[in-house]
Amino acid sequence: MKLNITRRQMLAAGLSIPALAAPEAGFKPLFDGRSLDGWKLVRGRGRGYVVENGVLACPQDGGGNLFTEAEYADFVLRLEWRLWAGGNNGIGIRAPLEGDAAYVGMEIQVLDDNGPMYKDLRPGQYTGSVYDVAPAKRGFVKPNGEWNSYEIAAEKRVIRVTLNGELITDADLSKVADPVVLAKHPGLARTSGHIGLLGHGTRVEFRNLRIKTL
């Protein structure tokens, strides 16, 4: 039998009350916990992305790029993600729908940093990096299977990534001057675009996706 007990009744009975989440002024959800409304799958593989128990999942037999239908310029994006051994995904920002978002837009890496298959990557290919452009500080990813909190802030030419409360990337794109990097990453010049989940055939889960435009 389901009981509906109010907070007032719990207080009267001397019961402890779970803390309410602090409101996040200006943030709007990107994922409703039930459907893929507001998202568009591009070059999907297998099952693409699925909703399971309120979580947005890239299954091992799925993948592709799942983009927001809306475009965003300057914003703060907050979400949680978790992965398992060998997990690999990414958060595309200011990306067009076509092309490799890591280059024609930008990708903020999501990776099993300690996976043996990734031990020889370049510094800019690990979690929190602006992929292959601005390396993130390492050592702040939680063990596989645990939820990590991400905040990605894009304001004009500055991209900041905070992982589990630690600022791990603080990149001023206007200071990227290497002509080889600029030629390889034309997306660094973009000022707006879609946000995407960039799957690579490993299971990665996302929840609590919300955004505030600046």
mmCIF file of C-alpha atoms in Angstrom:
data_model
loop_
_atom_site.group_PDB
_atom_site.id
_atom_site.type_symbol
_atom_site.label_atom_id
_atom_site.label_comp_id
_atom_site.label_asym_id
_atom_site.label_seq_id
_atom_site.Cartn_x
_atom_site.Cartn_y
_atom_site.Cartn_z
ATOM 1 C CA MET A 1 0.000 0.000 0.000
ATOM 2 C CA LYS A 2 1.353 3.421 -0.987
ATOM 3 C CA LEU A 3 1.369 6.053 1.755
ATOM 4 C CA ASN A 4 1.441 9.777 0.962
ATOM 5 C CA ILE A 5 3.064 11.571 3.897
ATOM 6 C CA THR A 6 3.586 15.328 3.804
ATOM 7 C CA ARG A 7 6.681 17.105 5.105
ATOM 8 C CA ARG A 8 4.503 18.660 7.847
ATOM 9 C CA GLN A 9 3.413 15.179 9.007
ATOM 10 C CA MET A 10 7.014 13.934 8.990
ATOM 11 C CA LEU A 11 8.077 16.857 11.151
ATOM 12 C CA ALA A 12 5.206 16.221 13.588
ATOM 13 C CA ALA A 13 6.258 12.582 13.863
ATOM 14 C CA GLY A 14 9.875 13.521 14.497
ATOM 15 C CA LEU A 15 11.072 11.909 11.250
ATOM 16 C CA SER A 16 14.090 13.160 9.328
ATOM 17 C CA ILE A 17 13.388 14.859 6.028
ATOM 18 C CA PRO A 18 15.631 14.477 2.973
ATOM 19 C CA ALA A 19 17.254 17.738 1.946
ATOM 20 C CA LEU A 20 15.654 19.410 -1.042
ATOM 21 C CA ALA A 21 17.883 20.123 -4.028
ATOM 22 C CA ALA A 22 18.827 23.777 -4.248
ATOM 23 C CA PRO A 23 17.049 25.553 -7.116
ATOM 24 C CA GLU A 24 19.200 26.372 -10.122
ATOM 25 C CA ALA A 25 18.082 29.756 -11.329
ATOM 26 C CA GLY A 26 17.829 30.022 -15.092
ATOM 27 C CA PHE A 27 18.450 26.356 -15.903
ATOM 28 C CA LYS A 28 16.132 24.389 -18.158
ATOM 29 C CA PRO A 29 16.113 20.593 -18.587
ATOM 30 C CA LEU A 30 17.392 19.100 -21.826
ATOM 31 C CA PHE A 31 16.148 15.584 -21.004
ATOM 32 C CA ASP A 32 12.727 14.822 -19.548
ATOM 33 C CA GLY A 33 13.695 11.392 -18.191
ATOM 34 C CA ARG A 34 11.104 9.637 -20.353
ATOM 35 C CA SER A 35 11.776 10.301 -24.032
ATOM 36 C CA LEU A 36 14.177 11.703 -26.603
ATOM 37 C CA ASP A 37 11.965 14.723 -27.263
ATOM 38 C CA GLY A 38 14.142 17.668 -28.285
ATOM 39 C CA TRP A 39 16.942 15.445 -29.582
ATOM 40 C CA LYS A 40 17.951 14.259 -33.052
ATOM 41 C CA LEU A 41 20.050 11.151 -33.791
ATOM 42 C CA VAL A 42 22.623 11.563 -36.567
ATOM 43 C CA ARG A 43 24.536 8.614 -38.061
ATOM 44 C CA GLY A 44 23.104 6.295 -35.430
ATOM 45 C CA ARG A 45 24.427 2.797 -34.954
ATOM 46 C CA GLY A 46 22.414 -0.143 -33.680
ATOM 47 C CA ARG A 47 19.931 1.036 -31.051
ATOM 48 C CA GLY A 48 21.377 4.541 -31.076
ATOM 49 C CA TYR A 49 20.455 6.038 -27.681
ATOM 50 C CA VAL A 50 17.748 4.730 -25.362
ATOM 51 C CA VAL A 51 15.905 5.840 -22.231
ATOM 52 C CA GLU A 52 16.104 3.319 -19.393
ATOM 53 C CA ASN A 53 14.797 3.937 -15.869
ATOM 54 C CA GLY A 54 15.007 7.697 -16.265
ATOM 55 C CA VAL A 55 18.549 7.585 -17.653
ATOM 56 C CA LEU A 56 19.684 8.527 -21.159
ATOM 57 C CA ALA A 57 21.974 5.696 -22.247
ATOM 58 C CA CYS A 58 24.302 5.015 -25.124
ATOM 59 C CA PRO A 59 24.179 1.187 -25.135
ATOM 60 C CA GLN A 60 27.135 -0.937 -26.121
ATOM 61 C CA ASP A 61 25.260 -2.007 -29.236
ATOM 62 C CA GLY A 62 24.355 1.571 -30.088
ATOM 63 C CA GLY A 63 25.931 4.949 -30.556
ATOM 64 C CA GLY A 64 26.150 7.703 -33.089
ATOM 65 C CA ASN A 65 25.630 11.393 -32.366
ATOM 66 C CA LEU A 66 22.561 12.499 -30.436
ATOM 67 C CA PHE A 67 22.160 16.261 -30.858
ATOM 68 C CA THR A 68 19.831 18.794 -29.318
ATOM 69 C CA GLU A 69 17.396 20.148 -31.864
ATOM 70 C CA ALA A 70 18.082 23.647 -30.537
ATOM 71 C CA GLU A 71 21.350 25.516 -30.977
ATOM 72 C CA TYR A 72 23.244 27.290 -28.207
ATOM 73 C CA ALA A 73 25.929 29.960 -28.216
ATOM 74 C CA ASP A 74 27.029 30.986 -24.701
ATOM 75 C CA PHE A 75 25.750 28.693 -21.958
ATOM 76 C CA VAL A 76 26.370 26.688 -18.809
ATOM 77 C CA LEU A 77 25.602 22.996 -19.250
ATOM 78 C CA ARG A 78 25.289 20.682 -16.262
ATOM 79 C CA LEU A 79 24.866 16.924 -16.327
ATOM 80 C CA GLU A 80 25.955 13.674 -14.746
ATOM 81 C CA TRP A 81 27.561 10.727 -16.507
ATOM 82 C CA ARG A 82 28.933 7.315 -15.687
ATOM 83 C CA LEU A 83 30.739 4.655 -17.647
ATOM 84 C CA TRP A 84 32.436 1.308 -17.249
ATOM 85 C CA ALA A 85 35.696 -0.309 -18.363
ATOM 86 C CA GLY A 86 36.733 1.064 -21.747
ATOM 87 C CA GLY A 87 33.930 3.634 -21.804
ATOM 88 C CA ASN A 88 34.246 6.384 -24.401
ATOM 89 C CA ASN A 89 31.839 9.192 -25.280
ATOM 90 C CA GLY A 90 31.946 12.962 -25.494
ATOM 91 C CA ILE A 91 29.912 16.143 -25.209
ATOM 92 C CA GLY A 92 29.757 18.053 -28.458
ATOM 93 C CA ILE A 93 29.329 21.814 -28.169
ATOM 94 C CA ARG A 94 28.692 24.504 -30.804
ATOM 95 C CA ALA A 95 28.556 21.692 -33.334
ATOM 96 C CA PRO A 96 26.785 21.423 -36.685
ATOM 97 C CA LEU A 97 24.689 18.322 -37.329
ATOM 98 C CA GLU A 98 27.007 16.983 -40.005
ATOM 99 C CA GLY A 99 30.709 16.177 -39.894
ATOM 100 C CA ASP A 100 32.899 15.058 -36.997
ATOM 101 C CA ALA A 101 31.820 17.197 -34.049
ATOM 102 C CA ALA A 102 35.288 17.014 -32.469
ATOM 103 C CA TYR A 103 36.637 19.025 -35.395
ATOM 104 C CA VAL A 104 33.776 20.907 -37.061
ATOM 105 C CA GLY A 105 32.508 21.826 -33.581
ATOM 106 C CA MET A 106 34.192 21.008 -30.283
ATOM 107 C CA GLU A 107 34.128 17.888 -28.128
ATOM 108 C CA ILE A 108 34.561 17.732 -24.370
ATOM 109 C CA GLN A 109 35.930 14.265 -23.737
ATOM 110 C CA VAL A 110 34.245 11.601 -21.573
ATOM 111 C CA LEU A 111 36.540 8.595 -21.153
ATOM 112 C CA ASP A 112 37.639 5.739 -18.918
ATOM 113 C CA ASP A 113 40.939 7.553 -18.340
ATOM 114 C CA ASN A 114 42.517 4.604 -16.544
ATOM 115 C CA GLY A 115 41.582 1.989 -19.133
ATOM 116 C CA PRO A 116 44.738 0.184 -20.331
ATOM 117 C CA MET A 117 43.652 0.644 -23.946
ATOM 118 C CA TYR A 118 43.927 4.423 -23.449
ATOM 119 C CA LYS A 119 47.269 4.614 -21.637
ATOM 120 C CA ASP A 120 49.149 6.094 -24.598
ATOM 121 C CA LEU A 121 46.751 8.837 -25.657
ATOM 122 C CA ARG A 122 47.815 12.430 -26.152
ATOM 123 C CA PRO A 123 47.154 14.745 -23.158
ATOM 124 C CA GLY A 124 44.263 16.459 -24.936
ATOM 125 C CA GLN A 125 42.365 13.198 -25.382
ATOM 126 C CA TYR A 126 41.479 12.539 -21.746
ATOM 127 C CA THR A 127 38.337 13.392 -19.784
ATOM 128 C CA GLY A 128 37.444 17.077 -19.662
ATOM 129 C CA SER A 129 39.767 18.139 -22.450
ATOM 130 C CA VAL A 130 38.610 20.222 -25.373
ATOM 131 C CA TYR A 131 39.424 17.272 -27.589
ATOM 132 C CA ASP A 132 42.991 17.412 -28.905
ATOM 133 C CA VAL A 133 43.148 21.172 -28.288
ATOM 134 C CA ALA A 134 43.191 21.971 -24.555
ATOM 135 C CA PRO A 135 44.266 19.215 -22.109
ATOM 136 C CA ALA A 136 42.396 18.860 -18.824
ATOM 137 C CA LYS A 137 43.880 18.231 -15.402
ATOM 138 C CA ARG A 138 43.649 14.537 -14.622
ATOM 139 C CA GLY A 139 42.838 12.541 -11.521
ATOM 140 C CA PHE A 140 39.276 13.692 -10.758
ATOM 141 C CA VAL A 141 37.190 10.982 -12.464
ATOM 142 C CA LYS A 142 35.307 8.726 -10.059
ATOM 143 C CA PRO A 143 35.684 4.927 -10.267
ATOM 144 C CA ASN A 144 33.855 3.179 -13.087
ATOM 145 C CA GLY A 145 30.154 2.727 -12.380
ATOM 146 C CA GLU A 146 29.881 5.863 -10.213
ATOM 147 C CA TRP A 147 28.192 9.074 -11.299
ATOM 148 C CA ASN A 148 30.380 12.039 -12.216
ATOM 149 C CA SER A 149 29.076 15.607 -12.276
ATOM 150 C CA TYR A 150 30.050 17.837 -15.196
ATOM 151 C CA GLU A 151 29.687 21.554 -15.758
ATOM 152 C CA ILE A 152 30.675 22.910 -19.147
ATOM 153 C CA ALA A 153 30.646 26.690 -19.471
ATOM 154 C CA ALA A 154 31.092 28.321 -22.863
ATOM 155 C CA GLU A 155 31.238 32.110 -22.835
ATOM 156 C CA LYS A 156 32.513 33.779 -25.975
ATOM 157 C CA ARG A 157 36.025 32.371 -26.510
ATOM 158 C CA VAL A 158 36.449 30.790 -23.066
ATOM 159 C CA ILE A 159 35.574 27.143 -22.355
ATOM 160 C CA ARG A 160 35.640 25.919 -18.755
ATOM 161 C CA VAL A 161 35.012 22.358 -17.588
ATOM 162 C CA THR A 162 34.370 21.458 -13.959
ATOM 163 C CA LEU A 163 34.416 17.770 -12.996
ATOM 164 C CA ASN A 164 33.121 16.712 -9.586
ATOM 165 C CA GLY A 165 33.624 20.238 -8.263
ATOM 166 C CA GLU A 166 37.164 20.671 -9.646
ATOM 167 C CA LEU A 167 37.943 23.093 -12.471
ATOM 168 C CA ILE A 168 39.954 20.901 -14.806
ATOM 169 C CA THR A 169 39.898 22.917 -18.043
ATOM 170 C CA ASP A 170 40.095 26.683 -18.461
ATOM 171 C CA ALA A 171 40.774 27.352 -22.130
ATOM 172 C CA ASP A 172 40.839 30.672 -23.961
ATOM 173 C CA LEU A 173 40.321 29.712 -27.592
ATOM 174 C CA SER A 174 41.590 33.100 -28.743
ATOM 175 C CA LYS A 175 45.043 31.994 -27.576
ATOM 176 C CA VAL A 176 45.126 28.894 -29.772
ATOM 177 C CA ALA A 177 47.639 29.987 -32.382
ATOM 178 C CA ASP A 178 49.177 26.766 -33.757
ATOM 179 C CA PRO A 179 48.256 26.802 -37.486
ATOM 180 C CA VAL A 180 48.152 22.991 -37.585
ATOM 181 C CA VAL A 181 45.609 22.870 -34.743
ATOM 182 C CA LEU A 182 43.516 25.663 -36.248
ATOM 183 C CA ALA A 183 43.473 23.959 -39.638
ATOM 184 C CA LYS A 184 42.450 20.622 -38.085
ATOM 185 C CA HIS A 185 39.778 22.195 -35.851
ATOM 186 C CA PRO A 186 37.790 24.784 -37.836
ATOM 187 C CA GLY A 187 35.034 24.361 -35.236
ATOM 188 C CA LEU A 188 37.048 26.441 -32.765
ATOM 189 C CA ALA A 189 35.856 29.507 -34.675
ATOM 190 C CA ARG A 190 32.165 28.642 -34.278
ATOM 191 C CA THR A 191 30.110 30.819 -31.956
ATOM 192 C CA SER A 192 26.995 28.619 -31.729
ATOM 193 C CA GLY A 193 25.684 25.181 -32.581
ATOM 194 C CA HIS A 194 24.124 22.035 -31.203
ATOM 195 C CA ILE A 195 25.006 20.134 -28.039
ATOM 196 C CA GLY A 196 25.580 16.447 -28.671
ATOM 197 C CA LEU A 197 26.337 13.126 -27.042
ATOM 198 C CA LEU A 198 29.008 11.498 -29.160
ATOM 199 C CA GLY A 199 28.881 7.726 -28.778
ATOM 200 C CA HIS A 200 31.646 5.267 -29.616
ATOM 201 C CA GLY A 201 30.074 1.846 -29.123
ATOM 202 C CA THR A 202 30.527 1.583 -25.349
ATOM 203 C CA ARG A 203 27.878 1.919 -22.667
ATOM 204 C CA VAL A 204 27.765 5.398 -21.150
ATOM 205 C CA GLU A 205 24.821 6.807 -19.193
ATOM 206 C CA PHE A 206 23.680 10.404 -18.690
ATOM 207 C CA ARG A 207 21.158 12.076 -16.401
ATOM 208 C CA ASN A 208 20.129 15.487 -15.048
ATOM 209 C CA LEU A 209 21.022 17.336 -18.250
ATOM 210 C CA ARG A 210 20.119 21.008 -17.921
ATOM 211 C CA ILE A 211 21.299 24.257 -19.463
ATOM 212 C CA LYS A 212 21.337 27.976 -18.817
ATOM 213 C CA THR A 213 21.895 30.367 -21.683
ATOM 214 C CA LEU A 214 24.142 33.359 -21.044
#
